[in-house]
Short mmCIF file of C-alpha atoms in Angstrom, two decimals:
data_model
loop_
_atom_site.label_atom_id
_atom_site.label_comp_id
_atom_site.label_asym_id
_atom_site.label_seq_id
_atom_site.Cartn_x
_atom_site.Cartn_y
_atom_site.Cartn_z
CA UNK A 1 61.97 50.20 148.03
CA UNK A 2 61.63 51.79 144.46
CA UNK A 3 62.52 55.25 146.60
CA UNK A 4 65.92 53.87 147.80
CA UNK A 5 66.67 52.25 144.79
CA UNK A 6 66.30 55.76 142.76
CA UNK A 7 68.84 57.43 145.39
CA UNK A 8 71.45 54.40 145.43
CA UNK A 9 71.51 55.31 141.13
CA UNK A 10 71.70 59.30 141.67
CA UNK A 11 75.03 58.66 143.55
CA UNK A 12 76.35 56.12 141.53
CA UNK A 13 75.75 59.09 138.49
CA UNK A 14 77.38 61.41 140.52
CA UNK A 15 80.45 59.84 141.40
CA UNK A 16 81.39 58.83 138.09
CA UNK A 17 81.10 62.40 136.91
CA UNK A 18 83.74 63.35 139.27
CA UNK A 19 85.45 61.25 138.06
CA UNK A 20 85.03 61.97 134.86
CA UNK A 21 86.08 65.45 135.67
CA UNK A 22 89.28 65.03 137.70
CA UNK A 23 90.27 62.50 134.47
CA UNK A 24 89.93 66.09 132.19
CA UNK A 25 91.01 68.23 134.65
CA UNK A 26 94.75 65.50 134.88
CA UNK A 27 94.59 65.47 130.94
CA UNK A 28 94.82 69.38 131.10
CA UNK A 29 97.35 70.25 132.96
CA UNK A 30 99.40 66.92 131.13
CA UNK A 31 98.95 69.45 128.10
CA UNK A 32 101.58 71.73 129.30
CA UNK A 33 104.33 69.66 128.79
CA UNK A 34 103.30 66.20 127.95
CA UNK A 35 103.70 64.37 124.63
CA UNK A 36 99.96 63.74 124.28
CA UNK A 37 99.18 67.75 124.44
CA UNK A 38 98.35 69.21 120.74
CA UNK A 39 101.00 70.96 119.06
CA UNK A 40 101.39 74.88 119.66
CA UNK A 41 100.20 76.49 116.26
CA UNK A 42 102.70 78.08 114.48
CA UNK A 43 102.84 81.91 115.61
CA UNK A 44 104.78 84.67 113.52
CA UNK A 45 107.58 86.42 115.14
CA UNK A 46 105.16 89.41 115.66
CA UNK A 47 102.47 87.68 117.75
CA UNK A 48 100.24 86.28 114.99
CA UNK A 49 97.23 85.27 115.10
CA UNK A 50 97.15 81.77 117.28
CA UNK A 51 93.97 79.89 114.75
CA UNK A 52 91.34 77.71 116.37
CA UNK A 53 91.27 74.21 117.42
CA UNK A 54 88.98 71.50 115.79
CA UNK A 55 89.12 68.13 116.83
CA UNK A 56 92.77 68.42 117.88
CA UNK A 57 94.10 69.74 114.82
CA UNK A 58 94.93 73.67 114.43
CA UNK A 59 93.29 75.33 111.59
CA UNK A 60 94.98 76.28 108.32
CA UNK A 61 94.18 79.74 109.11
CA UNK A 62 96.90 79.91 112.00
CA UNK A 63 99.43 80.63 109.12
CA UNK A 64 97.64 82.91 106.76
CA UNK A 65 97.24 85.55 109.16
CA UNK A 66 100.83 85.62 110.06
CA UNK A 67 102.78 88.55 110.35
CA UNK A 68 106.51 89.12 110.26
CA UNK A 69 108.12 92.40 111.38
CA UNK A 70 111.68 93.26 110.24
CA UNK A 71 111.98 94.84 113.94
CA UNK A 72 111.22 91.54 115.47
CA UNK A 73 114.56 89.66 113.43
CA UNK A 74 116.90 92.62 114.63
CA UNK A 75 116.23 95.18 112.17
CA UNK A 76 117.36 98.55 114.07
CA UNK A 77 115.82 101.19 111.40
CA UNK A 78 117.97 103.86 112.47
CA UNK A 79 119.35 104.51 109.07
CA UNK A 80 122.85 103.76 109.83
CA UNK A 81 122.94 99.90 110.82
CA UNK A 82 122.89 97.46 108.31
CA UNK A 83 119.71 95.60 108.51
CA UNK A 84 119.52 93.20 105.00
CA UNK A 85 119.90 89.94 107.51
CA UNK A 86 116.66 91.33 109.11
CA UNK A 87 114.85 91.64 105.62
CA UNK A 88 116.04 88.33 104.75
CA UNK A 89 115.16 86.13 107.95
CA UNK A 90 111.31 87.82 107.61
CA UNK A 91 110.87 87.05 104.52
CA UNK A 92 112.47 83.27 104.90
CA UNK A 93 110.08 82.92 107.11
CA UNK A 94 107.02 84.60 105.43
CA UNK A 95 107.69 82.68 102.14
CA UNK A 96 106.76 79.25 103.94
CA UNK A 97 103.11 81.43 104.80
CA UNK A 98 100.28 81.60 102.41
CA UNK A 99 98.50 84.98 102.84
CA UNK A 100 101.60 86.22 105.24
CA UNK A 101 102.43 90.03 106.09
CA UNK A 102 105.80 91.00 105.79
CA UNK A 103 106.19 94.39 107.95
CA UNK A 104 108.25 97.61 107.58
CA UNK A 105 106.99 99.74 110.08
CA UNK A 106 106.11 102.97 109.85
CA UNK A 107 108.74 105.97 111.88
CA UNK A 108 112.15 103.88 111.20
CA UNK A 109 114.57 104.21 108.39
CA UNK A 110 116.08 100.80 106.90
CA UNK A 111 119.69 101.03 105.31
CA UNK A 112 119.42 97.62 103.07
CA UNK A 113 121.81 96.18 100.38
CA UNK A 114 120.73 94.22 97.63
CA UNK A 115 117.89 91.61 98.60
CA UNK A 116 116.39 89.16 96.50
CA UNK A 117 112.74 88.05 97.98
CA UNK A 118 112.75 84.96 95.67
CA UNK A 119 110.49 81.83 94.80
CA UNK A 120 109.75 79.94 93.31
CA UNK A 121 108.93 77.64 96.67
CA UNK A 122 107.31 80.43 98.56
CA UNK A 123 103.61 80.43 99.26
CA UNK A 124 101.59 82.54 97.26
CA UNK A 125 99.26 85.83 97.80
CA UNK A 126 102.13 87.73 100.43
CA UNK A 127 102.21 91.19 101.07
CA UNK A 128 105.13 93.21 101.45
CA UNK A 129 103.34 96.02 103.79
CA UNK A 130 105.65 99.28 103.74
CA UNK A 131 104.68 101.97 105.76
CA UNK A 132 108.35 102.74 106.65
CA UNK A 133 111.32 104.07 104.63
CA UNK A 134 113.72 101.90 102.84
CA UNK A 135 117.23 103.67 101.69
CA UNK A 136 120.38 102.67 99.40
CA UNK A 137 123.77 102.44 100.46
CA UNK A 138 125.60 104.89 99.30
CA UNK A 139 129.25 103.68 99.62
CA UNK A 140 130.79 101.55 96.36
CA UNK A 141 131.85 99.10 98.18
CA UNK A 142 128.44 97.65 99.01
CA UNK A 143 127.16 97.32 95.60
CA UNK A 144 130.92 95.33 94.60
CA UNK A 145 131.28 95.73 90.55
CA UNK A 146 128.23 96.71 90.01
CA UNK A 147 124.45 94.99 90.32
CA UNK A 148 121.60 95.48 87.78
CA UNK A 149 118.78 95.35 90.91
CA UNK A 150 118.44 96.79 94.54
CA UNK A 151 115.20 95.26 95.64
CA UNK A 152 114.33 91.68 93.76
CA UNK A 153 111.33 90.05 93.51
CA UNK A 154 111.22 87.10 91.76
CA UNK A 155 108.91 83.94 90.80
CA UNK A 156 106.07 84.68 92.79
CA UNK A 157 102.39 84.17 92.94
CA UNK A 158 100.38 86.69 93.90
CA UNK A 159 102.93 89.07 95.45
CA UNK A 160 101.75 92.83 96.62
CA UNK A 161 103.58 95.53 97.92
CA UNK A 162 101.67 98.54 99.43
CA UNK A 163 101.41 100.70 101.92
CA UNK A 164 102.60 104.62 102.32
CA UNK A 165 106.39 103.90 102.90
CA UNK A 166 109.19 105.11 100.79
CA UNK A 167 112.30 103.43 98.95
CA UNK A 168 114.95 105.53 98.08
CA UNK A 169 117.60 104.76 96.06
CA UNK A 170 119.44 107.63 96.52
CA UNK A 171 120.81 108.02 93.62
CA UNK A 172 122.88 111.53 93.53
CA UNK A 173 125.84 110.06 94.18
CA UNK A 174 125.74 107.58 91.22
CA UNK A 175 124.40 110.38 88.93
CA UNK A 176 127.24 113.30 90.35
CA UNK A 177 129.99 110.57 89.66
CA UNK A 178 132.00 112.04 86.97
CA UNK A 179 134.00 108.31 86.22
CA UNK A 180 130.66 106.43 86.37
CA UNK A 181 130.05 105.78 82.19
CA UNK A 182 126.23 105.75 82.46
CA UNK A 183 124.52 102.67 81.02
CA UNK A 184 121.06 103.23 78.90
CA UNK A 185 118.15 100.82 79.01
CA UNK A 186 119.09 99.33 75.64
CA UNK A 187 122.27 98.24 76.92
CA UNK A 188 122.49 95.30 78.85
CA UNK A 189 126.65 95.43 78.41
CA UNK A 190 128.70 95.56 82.15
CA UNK A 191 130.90 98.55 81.83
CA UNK A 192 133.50 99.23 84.14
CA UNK A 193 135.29 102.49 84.09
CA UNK A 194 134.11 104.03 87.12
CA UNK A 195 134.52 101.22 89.47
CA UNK A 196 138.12 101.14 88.28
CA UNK A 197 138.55 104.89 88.81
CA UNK A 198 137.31 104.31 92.56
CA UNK A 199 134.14 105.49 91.91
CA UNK A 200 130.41 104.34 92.02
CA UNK A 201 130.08 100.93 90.41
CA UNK A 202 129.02 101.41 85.89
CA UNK A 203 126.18 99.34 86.38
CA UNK A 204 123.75 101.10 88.24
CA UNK A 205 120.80 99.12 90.08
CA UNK A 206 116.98 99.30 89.31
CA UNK A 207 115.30 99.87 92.47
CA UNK A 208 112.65 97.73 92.85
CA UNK A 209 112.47 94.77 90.33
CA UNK A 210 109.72 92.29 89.75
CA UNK A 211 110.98 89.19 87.48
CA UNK A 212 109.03 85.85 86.52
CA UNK A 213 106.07 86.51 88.56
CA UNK A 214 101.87 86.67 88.26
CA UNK A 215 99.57 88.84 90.24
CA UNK A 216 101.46 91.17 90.79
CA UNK A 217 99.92 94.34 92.75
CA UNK A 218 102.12 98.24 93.83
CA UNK A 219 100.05 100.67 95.20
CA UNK A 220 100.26 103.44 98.06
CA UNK A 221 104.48 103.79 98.33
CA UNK A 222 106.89 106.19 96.70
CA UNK A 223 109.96 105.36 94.99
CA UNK A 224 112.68 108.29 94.41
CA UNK A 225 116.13 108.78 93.68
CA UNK A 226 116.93 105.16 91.56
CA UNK A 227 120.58 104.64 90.16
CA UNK A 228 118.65 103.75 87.26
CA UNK A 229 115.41 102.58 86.69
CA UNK A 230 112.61 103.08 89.50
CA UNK A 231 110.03 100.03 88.66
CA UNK A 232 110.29 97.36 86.48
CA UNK A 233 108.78 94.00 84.95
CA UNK A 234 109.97 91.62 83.10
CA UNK A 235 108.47 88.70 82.55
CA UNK A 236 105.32 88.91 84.67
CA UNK A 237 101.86 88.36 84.05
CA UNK A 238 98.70 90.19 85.64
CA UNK A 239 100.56 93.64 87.06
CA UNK A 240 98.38 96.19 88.53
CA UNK A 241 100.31 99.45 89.39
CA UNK A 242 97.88 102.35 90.72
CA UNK A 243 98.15 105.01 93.32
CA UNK A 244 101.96 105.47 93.66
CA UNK A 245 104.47 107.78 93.34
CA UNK A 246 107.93 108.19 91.56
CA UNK A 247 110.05 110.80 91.48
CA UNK A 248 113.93 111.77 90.85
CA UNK A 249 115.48 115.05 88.64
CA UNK A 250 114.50 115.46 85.31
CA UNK A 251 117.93 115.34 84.45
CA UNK A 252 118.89 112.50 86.61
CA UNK A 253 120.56 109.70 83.57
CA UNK A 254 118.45 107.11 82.96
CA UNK A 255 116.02 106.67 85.62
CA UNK A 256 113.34 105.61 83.74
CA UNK A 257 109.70 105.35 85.81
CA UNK A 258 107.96 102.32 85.14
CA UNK A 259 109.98 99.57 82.83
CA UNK A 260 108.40 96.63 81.34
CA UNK A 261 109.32 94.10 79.09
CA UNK A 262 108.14 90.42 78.21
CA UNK A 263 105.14 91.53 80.30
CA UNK A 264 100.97 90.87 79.46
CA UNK A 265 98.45 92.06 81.33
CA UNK A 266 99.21 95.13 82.51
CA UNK A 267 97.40 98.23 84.04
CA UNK A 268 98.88 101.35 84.99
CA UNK A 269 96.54 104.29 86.53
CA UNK A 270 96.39 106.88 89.16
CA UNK A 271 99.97 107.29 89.28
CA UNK A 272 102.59 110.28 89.30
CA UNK A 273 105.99 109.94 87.63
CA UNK A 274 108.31 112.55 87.52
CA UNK A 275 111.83 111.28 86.16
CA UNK A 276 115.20 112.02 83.94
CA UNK A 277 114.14 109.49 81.09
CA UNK A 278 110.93 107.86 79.75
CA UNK A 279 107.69 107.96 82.68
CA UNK A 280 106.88 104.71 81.23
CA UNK A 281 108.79 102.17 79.07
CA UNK A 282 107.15 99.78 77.27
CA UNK A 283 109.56 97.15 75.56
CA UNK A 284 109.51 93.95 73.27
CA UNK A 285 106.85 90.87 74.27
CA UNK A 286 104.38 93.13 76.09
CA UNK A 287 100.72 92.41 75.17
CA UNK A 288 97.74 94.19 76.83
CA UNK A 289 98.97 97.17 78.69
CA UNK A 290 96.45 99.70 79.62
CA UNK A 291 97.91 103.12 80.56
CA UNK A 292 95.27 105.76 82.38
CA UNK A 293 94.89 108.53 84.55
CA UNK A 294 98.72 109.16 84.81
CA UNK A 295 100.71 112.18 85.34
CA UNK A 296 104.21 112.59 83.57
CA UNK A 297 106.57 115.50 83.60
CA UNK A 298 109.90 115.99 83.86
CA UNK A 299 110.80 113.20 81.85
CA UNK A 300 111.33 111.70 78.70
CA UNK A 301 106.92 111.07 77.98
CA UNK A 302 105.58 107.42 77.46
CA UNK A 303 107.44 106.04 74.53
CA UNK A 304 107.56 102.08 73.46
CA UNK A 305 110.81 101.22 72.49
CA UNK A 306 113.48 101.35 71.47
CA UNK A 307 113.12 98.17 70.01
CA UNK A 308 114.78 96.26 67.69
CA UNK A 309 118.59 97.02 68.63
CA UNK A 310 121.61 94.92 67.39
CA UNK A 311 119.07 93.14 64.57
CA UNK A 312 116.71 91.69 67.24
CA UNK A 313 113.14 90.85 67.25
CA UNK A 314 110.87 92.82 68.85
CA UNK A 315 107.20 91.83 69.35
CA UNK A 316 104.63 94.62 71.21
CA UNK A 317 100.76 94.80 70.65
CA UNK A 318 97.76 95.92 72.18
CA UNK A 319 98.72 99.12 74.45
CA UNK A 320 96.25 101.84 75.46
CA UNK A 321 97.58 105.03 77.14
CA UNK A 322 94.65 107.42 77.88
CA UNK A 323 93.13 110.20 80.03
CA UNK A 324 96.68 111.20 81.09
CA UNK A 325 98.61 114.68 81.62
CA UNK A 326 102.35 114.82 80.48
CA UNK A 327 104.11 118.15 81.31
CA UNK A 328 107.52 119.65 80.50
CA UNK A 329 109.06 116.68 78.96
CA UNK A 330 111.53 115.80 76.02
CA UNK A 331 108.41 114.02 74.32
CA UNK A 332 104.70 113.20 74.59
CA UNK A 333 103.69 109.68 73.40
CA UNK A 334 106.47 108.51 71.65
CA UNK A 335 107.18 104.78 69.62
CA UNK A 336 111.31 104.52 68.90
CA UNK A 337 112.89 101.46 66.99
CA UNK A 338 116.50 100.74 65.64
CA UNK A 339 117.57 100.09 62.36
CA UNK A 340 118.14 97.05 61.66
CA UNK A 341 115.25 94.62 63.92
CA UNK A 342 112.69 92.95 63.08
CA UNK A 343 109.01 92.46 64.46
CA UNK A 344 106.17 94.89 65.00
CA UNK A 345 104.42 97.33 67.05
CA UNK A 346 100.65 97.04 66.27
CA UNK A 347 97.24 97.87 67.86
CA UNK A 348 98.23 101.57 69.80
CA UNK A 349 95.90 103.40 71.25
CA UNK A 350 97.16 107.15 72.77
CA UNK A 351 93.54 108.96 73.43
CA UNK A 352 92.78 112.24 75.45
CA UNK A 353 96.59 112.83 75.71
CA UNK A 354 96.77 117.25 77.39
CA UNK A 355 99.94 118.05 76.56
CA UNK A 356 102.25 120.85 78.14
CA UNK A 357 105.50 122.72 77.21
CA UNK A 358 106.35 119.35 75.22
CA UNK A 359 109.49 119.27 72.76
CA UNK A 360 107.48 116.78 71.04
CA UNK A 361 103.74 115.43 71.86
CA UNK A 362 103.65 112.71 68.88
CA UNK A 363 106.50 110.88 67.66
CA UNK A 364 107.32 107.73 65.77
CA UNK A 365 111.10 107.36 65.27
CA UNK A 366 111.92 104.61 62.99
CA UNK A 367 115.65 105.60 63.03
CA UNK A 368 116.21 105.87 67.21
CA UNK A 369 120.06 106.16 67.85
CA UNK A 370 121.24 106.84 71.71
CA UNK A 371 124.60 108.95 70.74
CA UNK A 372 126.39 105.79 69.53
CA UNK A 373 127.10 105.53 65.56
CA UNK A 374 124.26 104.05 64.24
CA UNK A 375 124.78 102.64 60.45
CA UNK A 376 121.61 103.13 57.88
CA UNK A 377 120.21 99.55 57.36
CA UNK A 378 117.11 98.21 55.50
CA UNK A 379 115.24 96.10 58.10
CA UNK A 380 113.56 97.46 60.74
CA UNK A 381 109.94 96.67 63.30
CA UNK A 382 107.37 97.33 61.94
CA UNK A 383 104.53 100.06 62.94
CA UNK A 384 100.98 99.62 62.67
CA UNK A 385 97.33 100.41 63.37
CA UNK A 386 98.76 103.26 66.03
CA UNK A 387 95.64 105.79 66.41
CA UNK A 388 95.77 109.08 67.94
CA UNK A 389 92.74 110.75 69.35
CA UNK A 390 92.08 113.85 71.22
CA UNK A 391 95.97 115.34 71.94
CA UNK A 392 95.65 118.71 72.74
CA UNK A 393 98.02 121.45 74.60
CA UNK A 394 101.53 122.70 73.68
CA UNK A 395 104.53 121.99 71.93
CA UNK A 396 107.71 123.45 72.11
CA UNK A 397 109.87 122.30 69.22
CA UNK A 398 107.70 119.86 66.75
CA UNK A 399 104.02 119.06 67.16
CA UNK A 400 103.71 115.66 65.17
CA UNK A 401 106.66 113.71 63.81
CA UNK A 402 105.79 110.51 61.30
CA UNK A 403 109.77 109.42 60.51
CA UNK A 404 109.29 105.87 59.01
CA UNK A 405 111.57 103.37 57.65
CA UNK A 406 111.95 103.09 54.12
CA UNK A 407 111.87 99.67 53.75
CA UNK A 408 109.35 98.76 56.49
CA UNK A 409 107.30 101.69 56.52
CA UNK A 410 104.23 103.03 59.03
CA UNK A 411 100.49 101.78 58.12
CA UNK A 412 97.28 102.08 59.61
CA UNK A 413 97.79 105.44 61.43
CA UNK A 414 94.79 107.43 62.32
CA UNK A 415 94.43 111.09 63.50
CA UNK A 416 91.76 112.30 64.94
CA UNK A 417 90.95 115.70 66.97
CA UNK A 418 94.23 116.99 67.29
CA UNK A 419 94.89 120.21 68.42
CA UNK A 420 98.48 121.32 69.27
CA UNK A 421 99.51 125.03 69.39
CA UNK A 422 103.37 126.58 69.78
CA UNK A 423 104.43 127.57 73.94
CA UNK A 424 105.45 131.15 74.06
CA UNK A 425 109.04 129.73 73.55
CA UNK A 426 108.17 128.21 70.21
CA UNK A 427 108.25 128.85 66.89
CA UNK A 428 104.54 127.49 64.71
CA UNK A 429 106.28 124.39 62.95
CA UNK A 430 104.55 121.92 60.63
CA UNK A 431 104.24 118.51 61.47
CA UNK A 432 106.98 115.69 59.46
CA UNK A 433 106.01 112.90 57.56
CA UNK A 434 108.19 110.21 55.73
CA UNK A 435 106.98 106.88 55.00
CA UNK A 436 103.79 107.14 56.92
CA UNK A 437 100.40 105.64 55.61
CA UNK A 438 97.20 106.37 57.14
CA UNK A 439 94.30 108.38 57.36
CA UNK A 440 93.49 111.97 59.28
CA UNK A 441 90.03 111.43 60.32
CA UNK A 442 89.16 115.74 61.60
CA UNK A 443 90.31 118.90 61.39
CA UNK A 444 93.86 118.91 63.27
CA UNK A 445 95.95 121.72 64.58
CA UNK A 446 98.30 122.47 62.85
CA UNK A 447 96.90 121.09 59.67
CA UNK A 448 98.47 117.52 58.69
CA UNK A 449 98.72 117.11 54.87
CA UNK A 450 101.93 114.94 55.02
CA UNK A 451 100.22 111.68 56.18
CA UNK A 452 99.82 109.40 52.87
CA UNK A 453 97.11 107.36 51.99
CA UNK A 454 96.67 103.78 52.94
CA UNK A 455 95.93 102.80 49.02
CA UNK A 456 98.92 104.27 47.69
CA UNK A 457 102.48 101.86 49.04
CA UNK A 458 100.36 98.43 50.42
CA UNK A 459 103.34 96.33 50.93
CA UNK A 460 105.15 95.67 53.67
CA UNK A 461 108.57 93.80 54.37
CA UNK A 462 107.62 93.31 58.61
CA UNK A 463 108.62 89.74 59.83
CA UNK A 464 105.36 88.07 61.58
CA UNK A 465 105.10 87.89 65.72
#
C-alpha cells in the first residue's frame, strides 16, 4: 500500500511540472510581441551593447556603453557631401547617454559646417572618438557673415575628444584672401570688409572651441590649417591637453595654438605646436596652468597676454611653463599688457626653457600695441613674482627684454642660470631693463646688470584681483 501510494505522488509531481513548463514556454514566445514582454533595452544606432536583465528590469549599463557612428545617421565621408545633419543627429542622441561614444571612423573624410555639441542637458563623461578626418568648407557662403567657432563644445561635464583623426580647417583660403581685414585675438569687434568685397567672411572661425565646461580631456588628434585660432578655452575648469598635434604656416595670421581664457586648472604637456601667432595663449582669469614637455616653433612662443586692452581688468596667476623646446619663433616666453588696464600677472614660473634661433627668448612688454595707435597712459596690470630659471640656447635679435610701466612697474623678478648666446645671424646685444625690480640669483649670459633691486622703488599702484 505505502508502495502505490509513493508512485500515485511521483506522477502527480510530474505532471504539474509540465505544466509548469508549457506555462513558461506560452509566456516566452508571448514576449515577442505581447504587452507583458520586458521592454527592448535601448541599443545605439551602431549595435551597442544590449545590458543584462535583472528581475525584469534592464541594467543602467545598456546606455553607457552606447555607441553612435556618424556613418550610421547618413554621414557619407567622401569629402564632398555635406554631412553636419549626420554630426548633429549622433550627438542628439549621444547627449541623452552617460559614458556614450560618439564615432568618426577612421578612412572617410567629413565636410562639416559649423556644429555646436551643446549642454547643458546632456549626460556627462562622452567621448568624441576621432579616428577619421574632419575638414572646413571652403566656400563663403557656408560660414554667412562670418562665425567666431567651427567646432563648439559647450557646457559639458566630463567631455573628451581623442583618438588619431584630423580636423582641418583649411584655412589658406581665408589667409590668401586679399579683402579679408584679419581680426587679432584682442579684438572681439565683427569686421566686415571682405564679406562685402565677395570674399571670405572678416571673422574667421576658431576650430575647435570648448566653452563653459569641466573635465575636459584632447589627446591623440591633429588640428591644422584654422581660420584663426586652433584650440581654445574659455571658461572651463579641469582641461587636460597632452599628446596632440597642431600645425599651420608660421606666417599664417593669427592662428594662435592653444587659447585660453577665464580657465583654472589647466595642464598642457607632450604636445607639438607649430603656428603663425602665439603656441600658447594664456589670457585674463586663468589660475593654475601647468605648461610641460611642449614643442613650439614657428610661431609667436608662449606669451600671456595681451591683457588689459581698452582699460580692462585683467586677472592671471599661478602658471608654470617648463621642460619645453621653442624653435624659430618671433619670441620665447613672453608676458604682453596694454596701457591703460588694470589687474595683475603674478606667480610665473618659465624653467628649463632651450631656446633656438629666437628673436626674443624673455620678454615682458608693458607697452604691447598690435599696429593700431596706441596712446601713452598711466595705468596698466601689474607684473609680479615672474622667475626665470635655466633658459639656455639662441637669440637672434634681443636676449632678455624687462620694458615695465612707469607707473605700475615689474617686482619680484628672479633670474637664475641663464645662458643665451647670439645665432650666426645675430649681433651680441645686451639685455633691456626699464622699471624692473628684482633680483639675478647666478651668473647669466650675457651678463644682466640692468635689473634693479627690490629695496630701491617698493610701491606699487596695481588694482587687487
Amino acid at each position: 500500500m505505502r508502495h502505490l501510494t509513493f508512485l500515485i505522488l511521483i506522477l502527480l509531481l510530474s505532471e504539474n511540472s509540465i505544466y509548469i513548463d508549457a506555462k513558461s514556454h506560452k509566456h516566452r514566445k508571448q514576449g515577442k510581441g505581447g504587452s507583458k514582454a520586458s521592454p527592448p533595452p535601448l541599443a545605439s544606432k551602431d549595435n551597442g551593447s544590449e545590458g543584462e536583465v535583472l528581475d525584469g528590469n534592464y541594467t543602467s549599463s545598456v546606455t553607457k556603453s552606447s555607441t553612435f557612428s556618424v556613418l550610421s545617421y547618413g554621414a557619407k565621408g567622401d569629402g564632398v557631401a555635406d554631412d553636419t545633419n549626420a554630426f548633429e543627429e549622433a550627438w542628439a542622441d549621444a547627449c541623452k547617454v552617460q559614458g556614450s561614444t560618439v564615432l568618426i571612423p577612421s578612412g572617410s573624410v567629413f565636410l562639416v559646417k559649423l556644429v555646436a555639441f551643446s549642454g547643458p542637458n546632456c549626460q556627462s563623461n562622452i567621448v568624441f572618438q576621432l579616428d577619421g578626418k574632419i575638414i572646413a568648407p571652403t566656400n563663403s557662403g557656408a560660414w554667412g557673415k562670418g562665425l567666431l567657432q567651427w567646432l563648439d563644445f559647450s557646457k559639458l561635464k566630463g567631455i573628451a575628444i581623442r583618438g588619431q583623426g584630423v580636423i582641418d580647417g583649411r584655412g589658406s583660403v581665408w589667409w590668401n584672401d586679399k579683402t579679408t581685414a584679419y581680426q587679432t585675438q584682442d579684438d572681439d569687434s565683427d569686421l566686415l570688409e571682405g564679406e562685402d568685397k565677395g570674399g571670405m567672411p572678416s571673422t574667421k572661425p576658431t576650430a575647435l572651441r570648448f566653452y563653459g565646461s569641466t573635465d575636459v580631456t584632447v589627446t591623440g588628434i591633429t588640428i591644422q590649417n584654422s581660420p584663426q585660432t586652433h584650440l581654445k578655452f574659455d571658461n572651463c575648469i579641469g582641461v587636460q591637453v597632452f599628446g596632440i598635434s597642431i600645425s599651420s604656416p608660421g606666417n599664417s595670421p593669427n592662428t594662435d595654438g592653444i587659447h585660453l581664457q577665464n580657465s583654472q586648472d589647466v595642464v598642457i604637456h607632450t604636445t607639438n605646436l607649430a603656428c603663425g601667432d602665439d603656441c600658447i595663449s594664456i589670457q585674463t582669469g586663468c589660475n593654475g596652468v601647468y605648461v610641460h614637455n611642449v614643442n613650439c616653433g614657428p610661431g609667436h612662443g608662449i606669451s600671456i597676454g595681451g591683457l588689459g586692452k581698452d582699460g580692462t581688468k585683467a586677472c592671471v596667476s599661478n602658471i608654470t611653463v617648463r621642460d619645453s623646446t621653442i624653435k624659430n619663433t618671433m619670441n620665447g616666453v613672453r608676458i604682453k599688457t596694454w596701457q591703460g588696464g588694470s589687474g595683475s600677472v603674478q606667480g610665473v614660473m618659465f624653467s628649463n626653457i632651450q631656446v633656438s634661433e629666437v628673436e626674443n627668448p624673455i620678454l615682458i612688454d608693458q607697452y604691447y600695441c598690435d599696429g593700431h595707435k596706441c596712446g601713452n597712459k598711466t595705468s596698466n596690470v601689474a607684473i609680479s613674482s615672474v622667475t626665470y630659471r635655466s633658459i639656455k640656447g639662441s637669440y637672434v635679435t634681443n636676449p632678455i627684454r624687462f620694458a615695465c610701466s612707469e607707473s605700475t612697474p615689474c617686482s619680484g623678478i628672479t633670474v637664475s642660470t641663464v645662458d643665451l648666446h647670439p645665432s650666426s645671424n645675430a649681433k651680441n646685444d645686451d639685455p633691456f631693463c626699464w622699471e624692473a625690480f628684482g633680483e639675478i640669483q647666478t651668473a647669466t649670459t650675457p651678463t644682466i646688470t640692468c635689473l634693479r633691486r627690490a629695496t630701491q622703488r617698493p610701491t606699487n599702484n596695481a588694482v587687487s584681483c
